[in-house]
XYZ file of C-alpha atoms in Angstrom:
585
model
C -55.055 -127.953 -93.391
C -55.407 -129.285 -96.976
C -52.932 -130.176 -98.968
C -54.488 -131.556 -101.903
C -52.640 -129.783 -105.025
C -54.968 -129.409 -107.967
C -56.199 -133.020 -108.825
C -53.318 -133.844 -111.087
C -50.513 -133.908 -108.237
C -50.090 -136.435 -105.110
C -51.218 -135.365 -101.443
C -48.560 -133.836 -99.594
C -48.267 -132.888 -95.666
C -50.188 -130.015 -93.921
C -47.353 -126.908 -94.169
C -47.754 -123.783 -95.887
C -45.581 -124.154 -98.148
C -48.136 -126.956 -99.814
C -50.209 -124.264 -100.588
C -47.977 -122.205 -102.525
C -46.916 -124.930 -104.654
C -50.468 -125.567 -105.243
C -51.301 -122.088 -105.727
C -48.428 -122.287 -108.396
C -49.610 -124.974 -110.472
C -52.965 -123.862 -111.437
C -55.009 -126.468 -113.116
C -55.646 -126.997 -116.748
C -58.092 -129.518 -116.735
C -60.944 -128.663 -119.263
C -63.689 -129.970 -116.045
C -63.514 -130.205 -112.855
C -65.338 -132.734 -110.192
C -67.023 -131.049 -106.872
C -63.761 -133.423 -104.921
C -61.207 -131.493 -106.826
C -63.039 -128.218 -106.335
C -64.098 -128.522 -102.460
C -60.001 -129.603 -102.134
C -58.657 -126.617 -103.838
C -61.170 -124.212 -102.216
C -60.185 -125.712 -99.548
C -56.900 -124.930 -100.109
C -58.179 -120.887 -101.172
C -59.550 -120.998 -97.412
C -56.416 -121.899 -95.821
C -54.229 -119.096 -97.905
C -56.744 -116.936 -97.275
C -56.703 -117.470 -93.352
C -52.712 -117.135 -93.469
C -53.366 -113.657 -94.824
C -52.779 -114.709 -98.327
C -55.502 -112.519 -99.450
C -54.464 -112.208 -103.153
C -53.320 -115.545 -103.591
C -56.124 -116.834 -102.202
C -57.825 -114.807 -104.572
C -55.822 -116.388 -108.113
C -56.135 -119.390 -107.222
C -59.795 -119.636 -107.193
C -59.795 -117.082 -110.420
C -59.487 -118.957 -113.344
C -62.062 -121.478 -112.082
C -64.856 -119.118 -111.176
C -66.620 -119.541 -113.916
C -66.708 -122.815 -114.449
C -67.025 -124.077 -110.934
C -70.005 -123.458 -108.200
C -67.371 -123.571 -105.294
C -64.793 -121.876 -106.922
C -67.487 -119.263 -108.224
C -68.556 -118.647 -104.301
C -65.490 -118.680 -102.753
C -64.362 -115.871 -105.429
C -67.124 -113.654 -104.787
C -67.240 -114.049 -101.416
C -63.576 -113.111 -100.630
C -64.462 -110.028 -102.742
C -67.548 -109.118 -100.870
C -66.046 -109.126 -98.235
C -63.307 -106.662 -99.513
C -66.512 -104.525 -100.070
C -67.931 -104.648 -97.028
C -64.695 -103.381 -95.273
C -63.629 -100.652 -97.346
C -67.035 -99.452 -98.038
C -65.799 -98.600 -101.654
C -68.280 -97.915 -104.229
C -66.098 -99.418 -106.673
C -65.425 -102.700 -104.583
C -68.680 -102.546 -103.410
C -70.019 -102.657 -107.502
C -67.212 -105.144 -108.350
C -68.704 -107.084 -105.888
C -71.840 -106.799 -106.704
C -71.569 -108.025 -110.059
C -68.886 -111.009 -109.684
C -71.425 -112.242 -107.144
C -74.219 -111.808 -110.080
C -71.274 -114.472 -112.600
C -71.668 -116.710 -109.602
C -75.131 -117.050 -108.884
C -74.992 -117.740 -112.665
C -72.297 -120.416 -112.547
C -74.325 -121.931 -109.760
C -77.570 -121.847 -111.619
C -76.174 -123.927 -114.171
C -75.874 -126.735 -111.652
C -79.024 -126.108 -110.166
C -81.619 -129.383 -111.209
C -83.816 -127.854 -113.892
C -86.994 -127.371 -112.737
C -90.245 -126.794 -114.592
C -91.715 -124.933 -111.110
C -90.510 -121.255 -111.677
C -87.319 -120.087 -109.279
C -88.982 -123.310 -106.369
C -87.704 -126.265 -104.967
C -91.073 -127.195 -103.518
C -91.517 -129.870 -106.192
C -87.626 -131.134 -105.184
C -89.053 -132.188 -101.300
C -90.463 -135.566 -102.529
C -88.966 -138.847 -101.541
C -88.833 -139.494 -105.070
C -87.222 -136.408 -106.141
C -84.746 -136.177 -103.438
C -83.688 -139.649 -104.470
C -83.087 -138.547 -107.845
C -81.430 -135.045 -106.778
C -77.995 -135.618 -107.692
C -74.616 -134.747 -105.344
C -73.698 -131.658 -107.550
C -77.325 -130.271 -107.729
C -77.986 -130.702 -103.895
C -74.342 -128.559 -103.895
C -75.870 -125.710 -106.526
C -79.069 -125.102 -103.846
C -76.664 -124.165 -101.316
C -74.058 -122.648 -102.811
C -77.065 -120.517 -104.650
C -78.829 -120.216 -101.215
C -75.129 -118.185 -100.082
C -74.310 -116.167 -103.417
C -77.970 -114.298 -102.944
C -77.474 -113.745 -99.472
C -74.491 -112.032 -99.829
C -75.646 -110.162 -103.037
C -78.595 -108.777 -100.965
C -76.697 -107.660 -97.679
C -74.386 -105.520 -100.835
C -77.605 -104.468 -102.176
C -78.657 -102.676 -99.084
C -75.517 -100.757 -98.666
C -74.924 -100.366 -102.681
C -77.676 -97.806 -103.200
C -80.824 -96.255 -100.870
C -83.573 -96.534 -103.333
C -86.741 -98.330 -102.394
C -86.639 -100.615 -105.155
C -83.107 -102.251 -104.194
C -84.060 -102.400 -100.742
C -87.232 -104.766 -101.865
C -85.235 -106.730 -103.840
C -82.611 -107.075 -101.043
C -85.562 -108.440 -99.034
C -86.901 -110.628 -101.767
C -83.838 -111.912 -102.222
C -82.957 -113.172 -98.615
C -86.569 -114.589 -98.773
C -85.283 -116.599 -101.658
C -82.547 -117.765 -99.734
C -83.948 -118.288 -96.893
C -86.739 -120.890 -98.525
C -83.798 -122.430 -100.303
C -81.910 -123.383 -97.315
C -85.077 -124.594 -95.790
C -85.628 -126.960 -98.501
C -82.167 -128.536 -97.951
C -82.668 -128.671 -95.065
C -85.792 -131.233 -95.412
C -83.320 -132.972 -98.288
C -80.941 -133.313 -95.563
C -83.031 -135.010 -93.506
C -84.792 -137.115 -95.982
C -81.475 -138.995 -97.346
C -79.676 -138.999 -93.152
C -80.417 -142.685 -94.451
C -80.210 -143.154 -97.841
C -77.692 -141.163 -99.450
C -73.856 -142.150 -98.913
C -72.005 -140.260 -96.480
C -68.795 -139.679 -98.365
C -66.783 -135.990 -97.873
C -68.658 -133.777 -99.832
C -72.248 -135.578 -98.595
C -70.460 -133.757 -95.342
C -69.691 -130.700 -96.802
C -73.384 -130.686 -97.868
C -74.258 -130.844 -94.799
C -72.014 -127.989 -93.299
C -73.948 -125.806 -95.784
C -76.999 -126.676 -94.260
C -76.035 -125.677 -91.080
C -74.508 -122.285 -91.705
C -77.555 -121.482 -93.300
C -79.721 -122.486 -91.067
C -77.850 -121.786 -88.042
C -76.990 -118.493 -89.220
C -80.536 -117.563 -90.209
C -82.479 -118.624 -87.229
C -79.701 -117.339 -84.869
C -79.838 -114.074 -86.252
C -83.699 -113.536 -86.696
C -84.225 -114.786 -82.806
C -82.511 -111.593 -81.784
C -85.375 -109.537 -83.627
C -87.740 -107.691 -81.753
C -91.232 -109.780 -80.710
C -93.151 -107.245 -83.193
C -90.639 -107.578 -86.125
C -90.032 -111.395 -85.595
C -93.968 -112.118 -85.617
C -94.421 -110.083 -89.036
C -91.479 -112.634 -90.132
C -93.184 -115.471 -89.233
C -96.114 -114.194 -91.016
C -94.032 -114.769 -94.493
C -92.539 -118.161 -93.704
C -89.439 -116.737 -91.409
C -88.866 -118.225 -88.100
C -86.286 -117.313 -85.257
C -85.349 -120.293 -82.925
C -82.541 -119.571 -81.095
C -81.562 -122.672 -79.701
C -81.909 -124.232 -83.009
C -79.928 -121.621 -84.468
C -77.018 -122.151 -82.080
C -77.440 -126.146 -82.214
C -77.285 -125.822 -86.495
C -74.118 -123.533 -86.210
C -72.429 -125.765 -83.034
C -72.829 -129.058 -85.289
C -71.472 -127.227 -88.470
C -68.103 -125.519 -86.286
C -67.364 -128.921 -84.946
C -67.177 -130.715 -88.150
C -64.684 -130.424 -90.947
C -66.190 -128.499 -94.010
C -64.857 -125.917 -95.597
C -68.261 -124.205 -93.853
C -66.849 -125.115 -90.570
C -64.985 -122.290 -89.679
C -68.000 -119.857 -90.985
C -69.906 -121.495 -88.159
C -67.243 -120.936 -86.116
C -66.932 -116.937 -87.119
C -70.763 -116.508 -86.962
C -70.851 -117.729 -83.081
C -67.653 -115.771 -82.949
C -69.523 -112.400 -83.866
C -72.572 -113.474 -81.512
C -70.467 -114.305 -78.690
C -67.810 -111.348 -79.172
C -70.155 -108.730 -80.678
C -74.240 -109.392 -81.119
C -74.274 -110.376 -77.272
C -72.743 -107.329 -76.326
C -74.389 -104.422 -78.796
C -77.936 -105.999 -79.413
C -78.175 -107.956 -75.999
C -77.739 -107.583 -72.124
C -74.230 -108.184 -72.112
C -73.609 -111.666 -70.915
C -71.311 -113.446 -73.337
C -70.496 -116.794 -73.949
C -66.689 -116.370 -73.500
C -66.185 -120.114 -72.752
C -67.954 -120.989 -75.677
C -65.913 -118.605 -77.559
C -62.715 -119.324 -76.192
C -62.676 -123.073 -77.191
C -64.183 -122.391 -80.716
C -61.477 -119.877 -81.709
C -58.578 -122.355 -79.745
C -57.886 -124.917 -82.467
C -57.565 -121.900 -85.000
C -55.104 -120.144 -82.831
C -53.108 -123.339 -83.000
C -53.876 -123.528 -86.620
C -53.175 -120.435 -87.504
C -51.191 -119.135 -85.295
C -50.206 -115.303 -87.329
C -53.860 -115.245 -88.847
C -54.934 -111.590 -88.405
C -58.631 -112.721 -88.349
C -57.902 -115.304 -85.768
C -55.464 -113.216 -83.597
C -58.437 -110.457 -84.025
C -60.966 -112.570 -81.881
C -58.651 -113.679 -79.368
C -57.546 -109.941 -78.933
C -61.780 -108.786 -78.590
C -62.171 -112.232 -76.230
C -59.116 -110.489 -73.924
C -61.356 -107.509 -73.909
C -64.244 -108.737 -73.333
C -62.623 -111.018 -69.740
C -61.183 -107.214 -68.981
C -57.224 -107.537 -69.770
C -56.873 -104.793 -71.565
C -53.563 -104.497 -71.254
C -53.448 -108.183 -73.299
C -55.830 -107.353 -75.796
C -53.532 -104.155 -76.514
C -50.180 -107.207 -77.038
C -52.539 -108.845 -79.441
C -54.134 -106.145 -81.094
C -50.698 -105.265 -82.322
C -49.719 -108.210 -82.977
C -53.007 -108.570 -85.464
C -51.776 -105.510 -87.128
C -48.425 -106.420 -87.614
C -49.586 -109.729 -89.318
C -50.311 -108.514 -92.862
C -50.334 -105.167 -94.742
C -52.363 -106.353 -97.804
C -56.212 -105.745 -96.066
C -55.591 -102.328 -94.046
C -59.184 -102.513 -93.032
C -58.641 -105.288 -90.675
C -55.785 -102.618 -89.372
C -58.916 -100.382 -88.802
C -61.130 -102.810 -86.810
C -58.187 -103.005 -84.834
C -57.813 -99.599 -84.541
C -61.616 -99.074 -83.497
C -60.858 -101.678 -80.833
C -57.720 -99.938 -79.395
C -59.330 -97.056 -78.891
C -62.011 -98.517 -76.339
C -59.281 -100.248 -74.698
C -57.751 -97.004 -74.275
C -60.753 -95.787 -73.400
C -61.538 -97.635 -70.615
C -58.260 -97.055 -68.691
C -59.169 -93.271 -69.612
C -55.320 -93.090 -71.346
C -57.316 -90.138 -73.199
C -53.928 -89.244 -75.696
C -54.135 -93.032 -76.903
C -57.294 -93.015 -77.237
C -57.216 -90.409 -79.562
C -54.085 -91.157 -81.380
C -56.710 -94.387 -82.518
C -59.730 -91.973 -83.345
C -57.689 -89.749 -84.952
C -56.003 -92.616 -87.585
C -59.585 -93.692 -88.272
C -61.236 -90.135 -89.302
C -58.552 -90.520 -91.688
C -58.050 -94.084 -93.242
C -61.572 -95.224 -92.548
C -64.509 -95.217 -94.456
C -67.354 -97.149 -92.613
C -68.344 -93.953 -90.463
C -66.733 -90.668 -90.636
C -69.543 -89.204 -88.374
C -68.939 -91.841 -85.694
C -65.313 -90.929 -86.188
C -65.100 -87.353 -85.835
C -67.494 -87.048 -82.943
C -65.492 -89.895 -81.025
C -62.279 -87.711 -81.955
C -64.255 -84.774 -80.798
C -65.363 -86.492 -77.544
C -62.530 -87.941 -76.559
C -60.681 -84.871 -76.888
C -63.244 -82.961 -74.650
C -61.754 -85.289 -71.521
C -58.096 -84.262 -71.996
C -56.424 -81.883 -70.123
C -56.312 -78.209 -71.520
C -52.222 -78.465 -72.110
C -52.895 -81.477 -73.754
C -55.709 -80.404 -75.660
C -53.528 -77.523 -76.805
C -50.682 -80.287 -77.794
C -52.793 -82.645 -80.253
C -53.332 -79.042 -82.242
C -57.175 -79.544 -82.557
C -60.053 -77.693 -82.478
C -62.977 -79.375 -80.584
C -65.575 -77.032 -81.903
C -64.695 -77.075 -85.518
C -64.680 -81.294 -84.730
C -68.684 -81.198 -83.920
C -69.247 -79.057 -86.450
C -68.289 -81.418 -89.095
C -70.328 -84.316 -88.251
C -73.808 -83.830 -89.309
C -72.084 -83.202 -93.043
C -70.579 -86.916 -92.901
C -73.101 -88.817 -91.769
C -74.644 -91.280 -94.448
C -77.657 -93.685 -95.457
C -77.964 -97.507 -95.605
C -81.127 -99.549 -97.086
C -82.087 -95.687 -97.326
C -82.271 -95.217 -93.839
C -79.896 -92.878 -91.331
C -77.709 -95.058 -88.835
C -79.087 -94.966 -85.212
C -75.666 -94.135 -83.787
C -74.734 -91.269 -86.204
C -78.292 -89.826 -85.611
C -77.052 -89.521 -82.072
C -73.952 -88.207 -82.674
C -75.005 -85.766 -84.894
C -77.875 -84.478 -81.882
C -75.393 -84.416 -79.538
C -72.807 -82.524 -81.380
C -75.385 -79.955 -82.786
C -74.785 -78.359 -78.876
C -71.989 -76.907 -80.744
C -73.520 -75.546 -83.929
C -74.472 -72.211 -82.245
C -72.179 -69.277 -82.159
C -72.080 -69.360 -78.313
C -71.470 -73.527 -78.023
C -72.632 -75.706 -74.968
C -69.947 -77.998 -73.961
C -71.041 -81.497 -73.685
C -70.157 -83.540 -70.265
C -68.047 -86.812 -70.334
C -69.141 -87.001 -73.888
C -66.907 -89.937 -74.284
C -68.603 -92.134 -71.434
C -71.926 -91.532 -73.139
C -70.490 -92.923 -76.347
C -69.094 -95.593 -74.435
C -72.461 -96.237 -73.218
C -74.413 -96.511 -75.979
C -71.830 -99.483 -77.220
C -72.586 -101.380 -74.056
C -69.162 -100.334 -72.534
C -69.846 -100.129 -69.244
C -70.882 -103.988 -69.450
C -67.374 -104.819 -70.570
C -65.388 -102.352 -67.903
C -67.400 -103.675 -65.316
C -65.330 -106.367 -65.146
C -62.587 -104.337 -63.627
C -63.003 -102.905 -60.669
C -60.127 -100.675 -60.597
C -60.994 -99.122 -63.716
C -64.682 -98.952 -62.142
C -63.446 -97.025 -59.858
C -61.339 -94.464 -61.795
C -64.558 -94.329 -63.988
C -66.493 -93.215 -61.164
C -64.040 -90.868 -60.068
C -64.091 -88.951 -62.974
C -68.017 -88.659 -62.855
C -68.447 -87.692 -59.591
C -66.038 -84.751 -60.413
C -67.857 -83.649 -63.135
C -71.333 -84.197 -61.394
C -69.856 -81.712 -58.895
C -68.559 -78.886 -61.154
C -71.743 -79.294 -62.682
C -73.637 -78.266 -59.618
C -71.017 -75.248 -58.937
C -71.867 -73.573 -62.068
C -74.050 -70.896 -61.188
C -75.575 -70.339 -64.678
C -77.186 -72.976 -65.615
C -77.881 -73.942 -69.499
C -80.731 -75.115 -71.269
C -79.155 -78.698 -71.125
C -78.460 -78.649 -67.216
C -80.940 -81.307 -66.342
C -79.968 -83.755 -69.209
C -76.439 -83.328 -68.427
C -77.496 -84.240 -64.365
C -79.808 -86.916 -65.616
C -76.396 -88.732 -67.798
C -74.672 -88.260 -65.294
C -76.831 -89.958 -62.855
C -76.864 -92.767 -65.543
C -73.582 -93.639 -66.052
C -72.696 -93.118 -62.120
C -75.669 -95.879 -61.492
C -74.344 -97.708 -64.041
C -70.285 -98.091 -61.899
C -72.301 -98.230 -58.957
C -73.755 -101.304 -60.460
C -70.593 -103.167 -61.543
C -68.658 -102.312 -58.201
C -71.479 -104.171 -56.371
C -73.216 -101.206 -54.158
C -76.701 -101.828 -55.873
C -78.650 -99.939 -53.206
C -76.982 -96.337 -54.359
C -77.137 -97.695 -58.045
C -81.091 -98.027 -57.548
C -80.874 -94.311 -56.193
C -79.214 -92.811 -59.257
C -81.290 -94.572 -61.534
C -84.456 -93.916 -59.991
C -83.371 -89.743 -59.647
C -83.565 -90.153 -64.036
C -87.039 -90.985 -63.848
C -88.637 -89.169 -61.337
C -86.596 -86.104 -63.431
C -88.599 -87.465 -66.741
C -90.337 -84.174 -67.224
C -87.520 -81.997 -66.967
C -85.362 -83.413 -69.770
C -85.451 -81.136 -72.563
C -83.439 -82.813 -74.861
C -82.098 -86.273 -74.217
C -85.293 -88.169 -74.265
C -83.673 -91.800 -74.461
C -82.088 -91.387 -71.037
C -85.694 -92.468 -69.622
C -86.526 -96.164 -71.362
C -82.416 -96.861 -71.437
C -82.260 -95.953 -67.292
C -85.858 -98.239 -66.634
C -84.507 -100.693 -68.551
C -81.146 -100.765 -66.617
C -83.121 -100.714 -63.401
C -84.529 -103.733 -64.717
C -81.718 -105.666 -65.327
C -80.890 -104.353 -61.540
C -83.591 -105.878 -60.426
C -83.012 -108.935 -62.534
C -79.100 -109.080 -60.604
C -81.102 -108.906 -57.328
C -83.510 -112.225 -58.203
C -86.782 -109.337 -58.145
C -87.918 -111.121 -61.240
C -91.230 -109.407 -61.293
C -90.280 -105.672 -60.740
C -87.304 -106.545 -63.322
C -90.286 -107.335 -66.447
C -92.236 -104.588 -64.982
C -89.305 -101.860 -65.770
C -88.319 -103.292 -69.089
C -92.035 -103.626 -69.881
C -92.450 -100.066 -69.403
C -89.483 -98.884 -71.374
C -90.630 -100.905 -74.005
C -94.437 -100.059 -73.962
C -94.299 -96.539 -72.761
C -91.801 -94.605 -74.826
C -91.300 -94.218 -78.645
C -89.149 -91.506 -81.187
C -86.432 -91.322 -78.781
C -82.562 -91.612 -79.912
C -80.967 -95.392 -80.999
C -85.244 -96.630 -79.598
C -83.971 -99.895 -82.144
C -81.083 -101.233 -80.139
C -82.735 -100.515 -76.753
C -85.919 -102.588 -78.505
C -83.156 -105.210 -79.167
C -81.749 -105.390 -75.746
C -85.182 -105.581 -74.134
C -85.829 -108.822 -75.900
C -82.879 -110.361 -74.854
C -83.623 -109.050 -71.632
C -87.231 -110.331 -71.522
C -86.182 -113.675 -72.922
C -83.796 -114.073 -70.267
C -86.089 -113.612 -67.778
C -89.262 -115.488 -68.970
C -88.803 -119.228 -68.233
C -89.534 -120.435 -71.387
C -87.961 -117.513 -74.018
C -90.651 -116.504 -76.805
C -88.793 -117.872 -79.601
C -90.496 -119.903 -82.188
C -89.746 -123.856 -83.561
């Protein structure tokens, strides 16, 4: 941890209480070098990890105007605030202290005579004359507009912000590329003191974080990228952002929290479900030791417990991640959201709710995803129970096409769905919806992460055989019978799967298919169950047959419910499976 106090005081040990006193005595100084600043943000990070939100906060204040580093660290800790509590007010505040800092950083920025371009920089001769500070503005700039475009999306759905959200990550992006080629240009030349390093942990964030991210795009999306100067290497991406969480910039542990999020999250939602949880485990380890009460920290190791199927552990820590701090409720929320799976997945049903239920209320990222997982989950207790909690189910549905909302001007792919599936309720003589809450846990990849239980498997399949039977016992038959047989057949394939009886997994899947022309409704239940039989096949070595299913759910079928993330999975899918993946250098 550092312990440097503010430039004008000696270096003291590592303990917390260091960073009080430094938070204390505030400097005066009229200037102040990029040492002093990197040590005191430094300082900002470490509060800031020990939950000292606020304080981490003043101390960076009274320099943010004045200082590049103290500038960025300032907005970003407010952005951030933004992004959880979806605030229009913290999401404007935001917006514009991250406008003071791309200003403060622009005044370090070398003065150029090419408008807004470092392409004149990427000389021999003008790298050698770049100095420390102004390599420092580029990437400090490079991060402010990042971050001021990813606000931009969410701040407003106009077509105009959402081009210059996009012209503004192209900035970026080009930025970071260019310091990238300084990097590599002064490996020899330049000295490599501390903040030469920290340079360098810029560099790989950015670049790490920007290649990692665009590799997961779609083929068709990825090669329109390329087409203005993007590119999506994967490896590289995960090389860039391995080098930068192994080092010791203030950058570091972004590295670390960006493979975090891939490992913990991206791999899961937007892939085929195979995460790194080695990789994971030993990135987030010195932290824990660090920080041993961080709510951030204790947060991943909670969703890593998940993720290897103790539940029961994740549930200790997720509590224990709550308890930590009461200043930034939203992390109480993503904690919350997390719980409720958990729950979920052992089908304790009250539980489950008691989590949906607190974030209808507190929450603000997605009422509609909210209320129809209140809704759902309260479809699989027991009538007395039902009765109990006081709620109405139908009254639940009814509200969630009025909450959903628009980012970058579009609808959200999974409160699209929700509000389809709850509109079986909008009539005056509703159509129940079956398991409703083992679809939803479906379309988050759920079954993926359950499957490593195979009690819980079990009790999963249980429940769905039940309900496939008193299904076929009703005598009249809705409009929705066949979708509700075809999910069914789904979700039963997919336990089959994970308990390791592949044969009768194959036979559910392929009933969904040859039933393609009597869904009426639920038209994504076709590409989602071909690409699952792919991945079968993929389990079963059948390379072939696999890319021929996921080729056809990808070529064959379009306008169907959440068609983006299945398009995302498929890639990762098909890049798994082709021997060299189709990413490019």
């Amino acid at each position: 941890m550092a312990s440097v106090g503010n430039g004008t005081e000696e270096s003291g040990g590592g303990e917390e209480e260091n960073f009080e006193d430094a938070f204390e005595n505030i400097p005066v100084a009229s200037k102040m070098d990029l040492k002093c600043a990197l040590e005191e943000c430094s300082m900002a990070l470490n509060l800031f990890l020990n939950n000292k939100f606020s304080e981490a906060l003043e101390l960076l204040r009274p320099w943010s105007k004045d200082s590049m580093y103290h500038a960025l660290g300032y907005s970003t800790i407010l952005v951030m605030q933004a992004a959880m509590t979806f605030e229009q007010q913290d999401i404007q505040m935001g917006i514009s202290t991250m406008k003071e800092a791309l200003q403060t950083c622009q005044r370090f920025r070398k003065r150029s005579t090419v408008v807004e371009s470092l392409s004149n920089l990427v000389s021999k001769q003008s790298v050698d004359q770049l100095s420390e500070e102004e390599m420092h503005a580029e990437i400090c700039y490079a991060e402010c507009l990042l971050q001021k475009a990813a606000l931009t999306f969410v701040q407003d759905e106009n077509m105009i912000n959402f081009i210059k959200g996009g012209l503004k990550i192209r900035t970026s992006y080009q930025i970071y590329k260019e310091c990238h080629q300084v990097l590599q240009m002064t490996q020899g030349s330049k000295s490599k003191n501390e903040t030469y390093h920290q340079f360098e942990g810029g560099v790989n964030l950015g670049i790490g974080a920007f290649n990692l991210m665009l590799s997961l795009l779609p083929g068709r999306i990825l090669r329109l990228l390329e087409f203005i100067g993007f590119s999506g290497n994967r490896e590289l991406g995960l090389c860039q952002l391995r080098e930068g969480a192994s080092g010791s910039s203030l950058r570091a542990i972004l590295c670390t929290f960006t493979l975090l999020v891939y490992h913990t999250y991206v791999s899961l939602i937007l892939g085929t479900g195979e995460a790194n949880l080695q990789e994971a485990d030993s990135l987030l380890e010195p932290y824990l030791q660090k920080f041993p009460n961080g709510s951030i920290i204790l947060f991943y190791a909670a969703r890593i417990d998940i993720l290897k199927g103790n539940f029961e552990k994740a549930q200790l820590r997720f509590q224990e991640c709550i308890a930590a701090q009461q200043e930034w409720k939203q992390i109480h929320h993503l904690c919350y959201w997390e719980l409720m799976w958990c729950y979920t997945f052992q089908q304790n049903w009250l539980q489950a709710y008691r989590y949906a239920d607190l974030l209808s209320k507190e929450s603000r990222w997605s009422k509609a995803i909210y209320v129809f997982q209140k809704a759902a989950i309260l479809c699989m207790l027991p009538e007395d129970d039902l009765k109990r909690t006081g709620e109405d189910i139908v009254s639940l549905f009814r509200q969630v096409d009025g909450l959903k909302q628009r980012i970058a001007g579009k609808s959200i792919p999974t409160e699209k769905f929700a509000v389809r599936k709850a509109r079986r309720y909008a009539s005056s003589q509703p159509v129940k919806l079956i398991l409703p809450a083992l679809e939803m846990m479906y379309v988050w990849n759920g079954f993926a992460i359950v499957g490593q239980r195979a009690d819980l498997t079990e009790n999963l399949l249980v429940t769905i055989e039940k309900e496939e039977t008193a299904l076929q016992n009703e005598t009249n038959h809705s409009e929705y019978y066949m979708d509700d047989v075809c999910m069914l057949q789904l979700l039963k394939g997919l336990c089959l799967k994970h308990l390791g009886r592949l044969m009768q997994a194959e036979l559910c899947f392929s009933k969904v298919i040859q039933s393609e022309k009597q869904i009426k409704y639920d038209s994504y239940l076709v590409p989602f169950t071909l690409y699952e039989l792919g991945l079968l096949y993929k389990q079963q070595d059948e390379r072939e047959k696999a890319i021929r299913y996921i080729e056809t759910a990808k070529n064959n079928y379009k306008d169907y419910s959440m068609e983006s993330r299945l398009h995302f999975r498929i890639h990762a899918a098909l890049d798994s499976l082709k021997v060299s993946p189709a990413s490019t250098p």
